Short mmCIF file of C-alpha atoms in Angstrom, two decimals:
data_model
loop_
_atom_site.label_atom_id
_atom_site.label_comp_id
_atom_site.label_asym_id
_atom_site.label_seq_id
_atom_site.Cartn_x
_atom_site.Cartn_y
_atom_site.Cartn_z
CA MET W 1 14.98 1.99 20.90
CA ALA W 2 13.84 3.95 17.84
CA GLY W 3 16.95 5.93 18.60
CA LEU W 4 19.56 2.79 18.66
CA LEU W 5 17.96 1.63 15.31
CA VAL W 6 18.12 4.94 13.58
CA LEU W 7 21.64 5.66 14.61
CA PRO W 8 23.30 2.75 12.91
CA LEU W 9 21.28 3.86 9.59
CA ALA W 10 22.81 7.33 9.73
CA LEU W 11 25.97 6.03 10.15
CA LEU W 12 25.65 3.63 7.07
CA ALA W 13 24.20 6.48 5.08
CA LEU W 14 27.01 8.99 5.96
CA VAL W 15 29.83 6.44 5.09
CA ALA W 16 27.66 5.42 1.81
CA GLY W 17 26.75 9.21 0.86
CA VAL W 18 30.95 9.98 1.14
CA VAL W 19 31.50 6.93 -1.38
CA VAL W 20 29.00 8.05 -3.90
CA ALA W 21 29.56 11.41 -3.67
CA VAL W 22 33.46 10.61 -4.87
CA LEU W 23 32.36 7.99 -7.41
CA ARG W 24 29.44 9.21 -8.91
CA ARG W 25 29.56 13.14 -8.79
CA GLN W 26 28.29 14.35 -12.29
CA SER W 27 28.85 17.61 -14.20
CA LEU W 28 26.44 19.90 -15.91
CA VAL W 29 27.67 21.55 -18.68
CA VAL W 30 27.07 25.15 -19.20
CA PRO W 31 27.46 27.42 -22.11
CA PRO W 32 30.59 29.98 -21.14
CA GLU W 33 28.39 33.17 -21.46
CA ALA W 34 26.00 31.85 -18.82
CA HIS W 35 28.35 30.39 -16.12
CA ASP W 36 28.89 33.00 -13.87
CA GLU W 37 25.14 33.92 -13.27
CA VAL W 38 24.21 30.37 -13.16
CA ALA W 39 27.06 29.28 -10.73
CA ARG W 40 25.79 31.98 -8.30
CA THR W 41 22.18 30.66 -8.34
CA HIS W 42 23.36 27.15 -8.40
CA ARG W 43 25.83 27.71 -5.45
CA ARG W 44 23.25 29.49 -3.40
CA LEU W 45 20.62 26.69 -4.20
CA VAL W 46 22.90 23.94 -2.87
CA LEU W 47 23.97 26.06 0.23
CA LEU W 48 20.33 26.32 1.20
CA ARG W 49 19.32 22.77 0.77
CA LEU W 50 22.17 21.57 2.46
CA GLY W 51 21.21 23.84 5.36
CA ALA W 52 17.74 22.34 5.29
CA LEU W 53 18.98 19.07 5.42
CA VAL W 54 21.07 19.56 8.51
CA ALA W 55 18.28 21.46 10.09
CA ALA W 56 15.85 18.38 9.15
CA ALA W 57 18.20 15.80 10.83
CA VAL W 58 18.70 17.77 13.90
CA THR W 59 15.12 18.12 13.96
CA GLY W 60 14.45 14.56 13.58
CA VAL W 61 16.99 13.45 16.15
CA ALA W 62 15.75 15.77 18.80
CA VAL W 63 12.28 14.96 18.52
CA THR W 64 12.91 10.97 18.14
CA SER W 65 15.19 10.98 21.19
CA GLY W 66 13.58 13.43 23.23
CA ALA W 67 9.64 12.89 23.18
CA GLY W 68 9.04 9.37 24.45
CA GLY W 69 11.62 7.21 22.65
CA GLY W 70 9.99 6.89 19.30
CA LEU W 71 7.94 3.23 18.67
CA GLY W 72 9.66 1.88 21.47
CA GLY W 73 8.10 4.08 23.78
CA PRO W 74 4.88 5.55 24.59
CA GLY W 75 5.49 8.99 22.35
CA GLN W 76 3.51 9.38 19.44
CA VAL W 77 5.20 12.51 18.49
CA ALA W 78 8.42 10.54 18.35
CA SER W 79 7.30 8.09 15.97
CA ALA W 80 6.62 10.90 13.43
CA GLY W 81 10.17 12.32 13.78
CA PRO W 82 11.40 11.31 10.24
CA ALA W 83 8.20 12.77 8.79
CA LEU W 84 8.47 15.93 10.89
CA ALA W 85 12.11 16.00 9.53
CA ALA W 86 10.91 15.99 6.09
CA LEU W 87 8.65 18.77 6.60
CA VAL W 88 11.76 21.04 7.70
CA PHE W 89 13.63 19.90 4.56
CA LEU W 90 10.90 20.27 2.11
CA ALA W 91 10.17 23.51 3.86
CA GLY W 92 13.92 24.89 3.25
CA CYS W 93 13.53 23.52 -0.26
CA CYS W 94 10.67 25.67 -1.23
CA LEU W 95 12.17 28.76 0.21
CA ALA W 96 15.42 28.09 -1.45
CA GLU W 97 13.34 27.98 -4.90
CA LEU W 98 11.41 31.21 -3.75
CA THR W 99 15.05 32.87 -3.82
CA VAL W 100 15.60 32.62 -7.53
CA ARG W 101 15.82 35.60 -9.72
CA ARG W 102 15.44 35.65 -13.25
CA ALA W 103 18.57 35.83 -15.25
CA ALA W 104 19.52 39.55 -16.30
CA THR W 105 20.33 39.47 -19.77
CA ARG W 106 19.56 41.44 -22.75
CA VAL W 107 18.86 38.92 -25.34
CA ARG W 108 15.96 36.44 -23.97
CA THR W 109 16.06 33.13 -26.01
CA ALA W 110 14.21 30.88 -23.40
CA SER W 111 10.55 30.66 -23.46
CA LEU W 112 8.70 32.58 -20.40
CA ALA W 113 6.06 30.23 -20.35
CA PRO W 114 5.49 28.73 -17.23
CA ARG W 115 6.46 25.07 -17.09
CA SER W 116 4.38 21.92 -15.82
CA VAL W 117 5.39 19.81 -13.13
CA LEU W 118 5.55 16.72 -15.17
CA GLU W 119 8.00 18.43 -17.55
CA VAL W 120 10.52 18.99 -14.39
CA LEU W 121 9.58 15.77 -12.70
CA PRO W 122 12.42 13.09 -12.78
CA ARG W 123 10.33 10.07 -13.25
CA ALA W 124 12.62 7.34 -11.73
CA HIS W 125 12.60 9.60 -8.56
CA ALA W 126 9.01 10.17 -8.60
CA ARG W 127 8.25 6.06 -8.73
CA THR W 128 10.65 5.57 -6.30
CA ALA W 129 8.88 8.00 -3.78
CA ALA W 130 5.71 6.67 -4.71
CA VAL W 131 6.48 3.30 -3.95
CA ALA W 132 8.20 4.22 -0.85
CA LEU W 133 5.07 6.10 0.47
CA GLY W 134 2.67 3.18 -0.46
CA ALA W 135 5.05 0.85 1.45
CA VAL W 136 4.59 3.08 4.49
CA ALA W 137 0.75 3.00 3.90
CA ALA W 138 0.41 -0.70 3.32
CA THR W 139 2.90 -1.38 6.81
CA LEU W 140 0.66 1.24 8.76
CA ALA W 141 -2.50 -0.83 7.54
CA LEU W 142 -1.30 -3.70 8.42
CA GLY W 143 -0.24 -2.63 11.74
CA THR W 144 -3.35 -1.09 12.45
CA ALA W 145 -5.25 -4.36 11.39
CA LEU W 146 -3.32 -6.79 13.65
CA GLY W 147 -3.08 -4.16 16.36
CA ASP W 148 -5.14 -4.40 19.70
CA ALA W 149 -5.23 -2.30 23.05
CA ASP W 150 -2.21 -2.82 25.87
CA ASP W 151 -2.61 -3.34 29.29
CA LEU W 152 -3.30 0.23 29.72
CA GLY W 153 -6.05 0.29 27.12
CA ARG W 154 -4.21 2.25 24.56
CA ALA W 155 -5.60 1.24 21.24
CA GLY W 156 -3.32 -0.42 18.62
CA ARG W 157 -0.29 -0.50 20.89
CA ALA W 158 0.00 -4.39 21.30
CA LEU W 159 -0.07 -7.46 19.25
CA ALA W 160 -2.63 -9.92 20.86
CA THR W 161 -2.81 -13.69 20.24
CA ARG W 162 -5.45 -16.32 21.56
CA CYS W 163 -5.11 -19.94 21.94
CA VAL W 164 -6.57 -22.81 24.06
CA ASP W 165 -4.58 -24.27 26.76
CA ALA W 166 -4.05 -27.98 27.80
CA SER W 167 -7.37 -27.79 30.08
CA GLY W 168 -9.45 -26.25 27.31
CA LEU W 169 -9.38 -22.51 28.46
CA GLU W 170 -8.65 -19.69 25.69
CA VAL W 171 -5.78 -17.38 26.92
CA SER W 172 -4.89 -14.30 25.28
CA HIS W 173 -1.32 -13.00 25.05
CA LEU W 174 -0.26 -9.54 24.62
CA ARG W 175 3.03 -8.60 23.19
CA GLY W 176 4.03 -4.79 22.43
CA PRO W 177 5.00 -2.33 21.85
CA TRP W 178 3.34 -2.81 18.29
CA PRO W 179 3.21 -0.43 15.39
CA GLY W 180 -0.73 -0.11 15.37
CA SER W 181 -2.79 2.77 15.19
CA PHE W 182 -1.50 4.25 18.30
CA TYR W 183 1.50 5.14 16.23
CA ALA W 184 -0.26 4.71 12.66
CA LEU W 185 -2.16 7.77 12.92
CA PRO W 186 0.53 10.60 13.62
CA VAL W 187 2.87 8.79 11.07
CA ALA W 188 0.37 9.12 8.42
CA ALA W 189 -0.60 12.66 9.50
CA ALA W 190 2.79 13.93 9.34
CA LEU W 191 3.96 12.03 6.04
CA THR W 192 0.54 13.52 4.27
CA LEU W 193 1.58 16.92 5.19
CA ALA W 194 5.00 16.36 3.93
CA ALA W 195 3.50 14.71 0.63
CA LEU W 196 1.49 17.99 0.13
CA LEU W 197 4.33 20.12 0.86
CA ALA W 198 6.46 18.14 -1.56
CA ALA W 199 3.51 18.83 -4.15
CA VAL W 200 3.64 22.45 -3.36
CA THR W 201 7.46 22.73 -3.71
CA LEU W 202 7.45 20.86 -6.96
CA VAL W 203 4.73 23.64 -8.22
CA VAL W 204 7.17 26.19 -7.14
CA VAL W 205 10.34 24.78 -8.65
CA ALA W 206 8.28 24.42 -12.15
CA ARG W 207 6.86 28.00 -11.92
CA ARG W 208 10.42 29.74 -10.49
CA PRO W 209 11.82 32.61 -12.98
CA VAL W 210 14.12 31.20 -15.64
CA VAL W 211 17.74 31.00 -14.49
CA SER W 212 19.04 30.64 -17.98
CA GLN W 213 18.29 31.48 -21.23
CA ASP W 214 18.96 28.14 -22.52
CA ARG W 215 15.98 26.29 -22.10
CA ALA W 216 17.71 22.93 -21.85
CA LEU W 217 20.17 24.01 -19.01
CA ASP W 218 17.37 25.75 -17.37
CA ALA W 219 14.95 22.60 -17.39
CA ALA W 220 18.26 20.43 -16.17
CA MET W 221 18.47 22.62 -13.13
CA ARG W 222 14.79 22.48 -12.10
CA ARG W 223 15.10 18.49 -12.62
CA TRP W 224 17.82 18.71 -10.03
CA SER W 225 15.74 20.53 -7.65
CA ALA W 226 12.72 18.27 -8.19
CA ARG W 227 15.09 15.49 -7.82
CA ASP W 228 15.89 16.70 -4.08
CA VAL W 229 12.48 16.84 -3.17
CA LEU W 230 11.54 13.70 -4.17
CA LEU W 231 14.53 12.07 -2.30
CA GLY W 232 13.54 13.96 0.77
CA LEU W 233 10.25 12.19 0.52
CA THR W 234 11.92 8.76 0.00
CA LEU W 235 14.20 9.30 2.81
CA ALA W 236 11.46 10.06 5.37
CA SER W 237 9.45 7.08 4.21
CA CYS W 238 12.37 4.72 4.47
CA VAL W 239 13.50 6.17 8.02
CA THR W 240 9.91 5.59 9.38
CA LEU W 241 9.80 1.89 7.72
CA VAL W 242 12.69 0.57 9.36
CA PRO W 243 11.83 0.91 13.16
CA VAL W 244 7.96 -0.40 12.07
CA LEU W 245 9.02 -3.25 10.32
CA VAL W 246 11.75 -4.55 12.76
CA LEU W 247 9.05 -4.20 15.76
CA MET W 248 6.63 -5.99 13.54
CA THR W 249 9.05 -8.17 12.71
CA ALA W 250 9.89 -9.07 16.40
CA GLY W 251 6.22 -8.93 17.42
CA LEU W 252 5.27 -11.52 14.82
CA ALA W 253 7.99 -13.70 15.35
CA GLY W 254 7.96 -13.67 19.08
CA ALA W 255 4.07 -13.92 19.54
CA SER W 256 2.80 -16.60 21.73
CA CYS W 257 0.70 -19.36 19.99
CA ARG W 258 1.03 -17.64 16.90
CA PRO W 259 -1.34 -18.23 14.19
CA THR W 260 -0.78 -19.71 10.84
CA GLY W 261 0.93 -17.20 8.67
CA TYR W 262 2.64 -15.44 11.25
CA GLY W 263 6.20 -16.93 10.93
CA ALA W 264 6.20 -15.86 6.79
CA LEU W 265 4.99 -12.59 7.62
CA ALA W 266 7.72 -11.91 10.08
CA LEU W 267 10.22 -13.19 7.23
CA LEU W 268 8.51 -10.57 4.97
CA CYS W 269 8.86 -7.97 7.06
CA GLY W 270 12.42 -8.71 8.42
CA ALA W 271 13.29 -8.70 4.44
CA LEU W 272 11.40 -5.37 3.92
CA ALA W 273 13.00 -3.96 6.79
CA LEU W 274 16.52 -4.78 5.40
CA ALA W 275 15.52 -3.21 1.80
CA ALA W 276 14.50 0.22 3.72
CA CYS W 277 17.77 -0.02 5.15
CA PHE W 278 19.62 0.33 1.74
CA GLY W 279 16.63 2.65 0.65
CA THR W 280 17.64 4.83 3.65
CA ALA W 281 21.37 5.19 2.14
CA TRP W 282 20.60 5.46 -1.10
CA ALA W 283 18.54 8.32 -0.54
CA ALA W 284 20.52 10.10 2.05
CA SER W 285 23.64 9.58 0.05
CA SER W 286 21.84 11.01 -3.29
CA LEU W 287 21.38 13.87 -1.33
CA LEU W 288 24.59 14.50 -0.80
CA VAL W 289 25.64 14.38 -4.46
CA ARG W 290 25.79 17.80 -6.08
CA PRO W 291 26.40 18.65 -10.00
CA ALA W 292 29.28 20.46 -10.53
CA LEU W 293 29.11 23.35 -13.19
CA VAL W 294 31.58 23.61 -16.08
CA ALA W 295 31.80 25.94 -18.69
CA MET W 296 31.95 24.72 -22.24
CA PRO W 297 30.91 26.04 -25.49
CA THR W 298 27.89 24.35 -26.31
CA ALA W 299 24.42 25.03 -26.60
CA GLN W 300 22.89 21.81 -25.08
CA PRO W 301 23.96 20.92 -21.40
CA ARG W 302 24.43 17.47 -20.80
CA GLU W 303 25.47 15.34 -17.63
CA VAL W 304 28.76 14.08 -18.05
CA ALA W 305 29.64 10.95 -15.77
CA GLY W 306 32.29 11.86 -13.55
CA ARG W 307 34.91 11.18 -11.54
#
């Protein structure tokens, strides 16, 4: 079931990525004397990060489809497929940053002092990643709070409702699968590891050797690297949210003798699932957008809206 949910999202993200890559590609203006060396480093980082993205996609599909069917089946590992894919991508980003070598130039004008993470952190992408991770945490907490054991005794895998029938007897109903603690624990563990690896990678980005003696250009390239790290976290969070919220919507809307408020909660979960779909497409397409380096006689690099 999870695989059927992820496939349309992957196709949507791919189409959106192609459109955005064509319409929103940007250029980073580089002083001509530094262009060749900066271009080599930039090209190597782009190729390594794209390779990490492909490896992450393969990992996510393999884990989700081959380990119990994700949230629609009994596999707990499969439910953490997007977070495990994020671990692969972030590990690739970290290794790519470790390949960066200091610019070989006789005259050094850039400060050699280590930069702080806050100095190279894109604020908008950091806020988006934090909101996405917070949404996953809140959704998993809600699922855990409402979840009950299923008919096989697996805790947090069913939604239980109780009502009184016409004869005055209390009747219990179970509806599953439900994204409760059975699935929340592995997902939370994998996403926590991904967030920690992202933090480590951001430190590596901030402290890597200077690529260009132009401090502003060097900072711009670091921000692009940090941006990809944050987009990886956002993408993993959104892809995790979609099947979780869809199952919650179906469970809350279809529950027998559902309590007051379940209908409104189902509508909210459905709306958030749609928002997570758009978040998935945005994050995936943004990861496909790479800046082009343009040699121009300027001391201050700037991002030029492109073609």
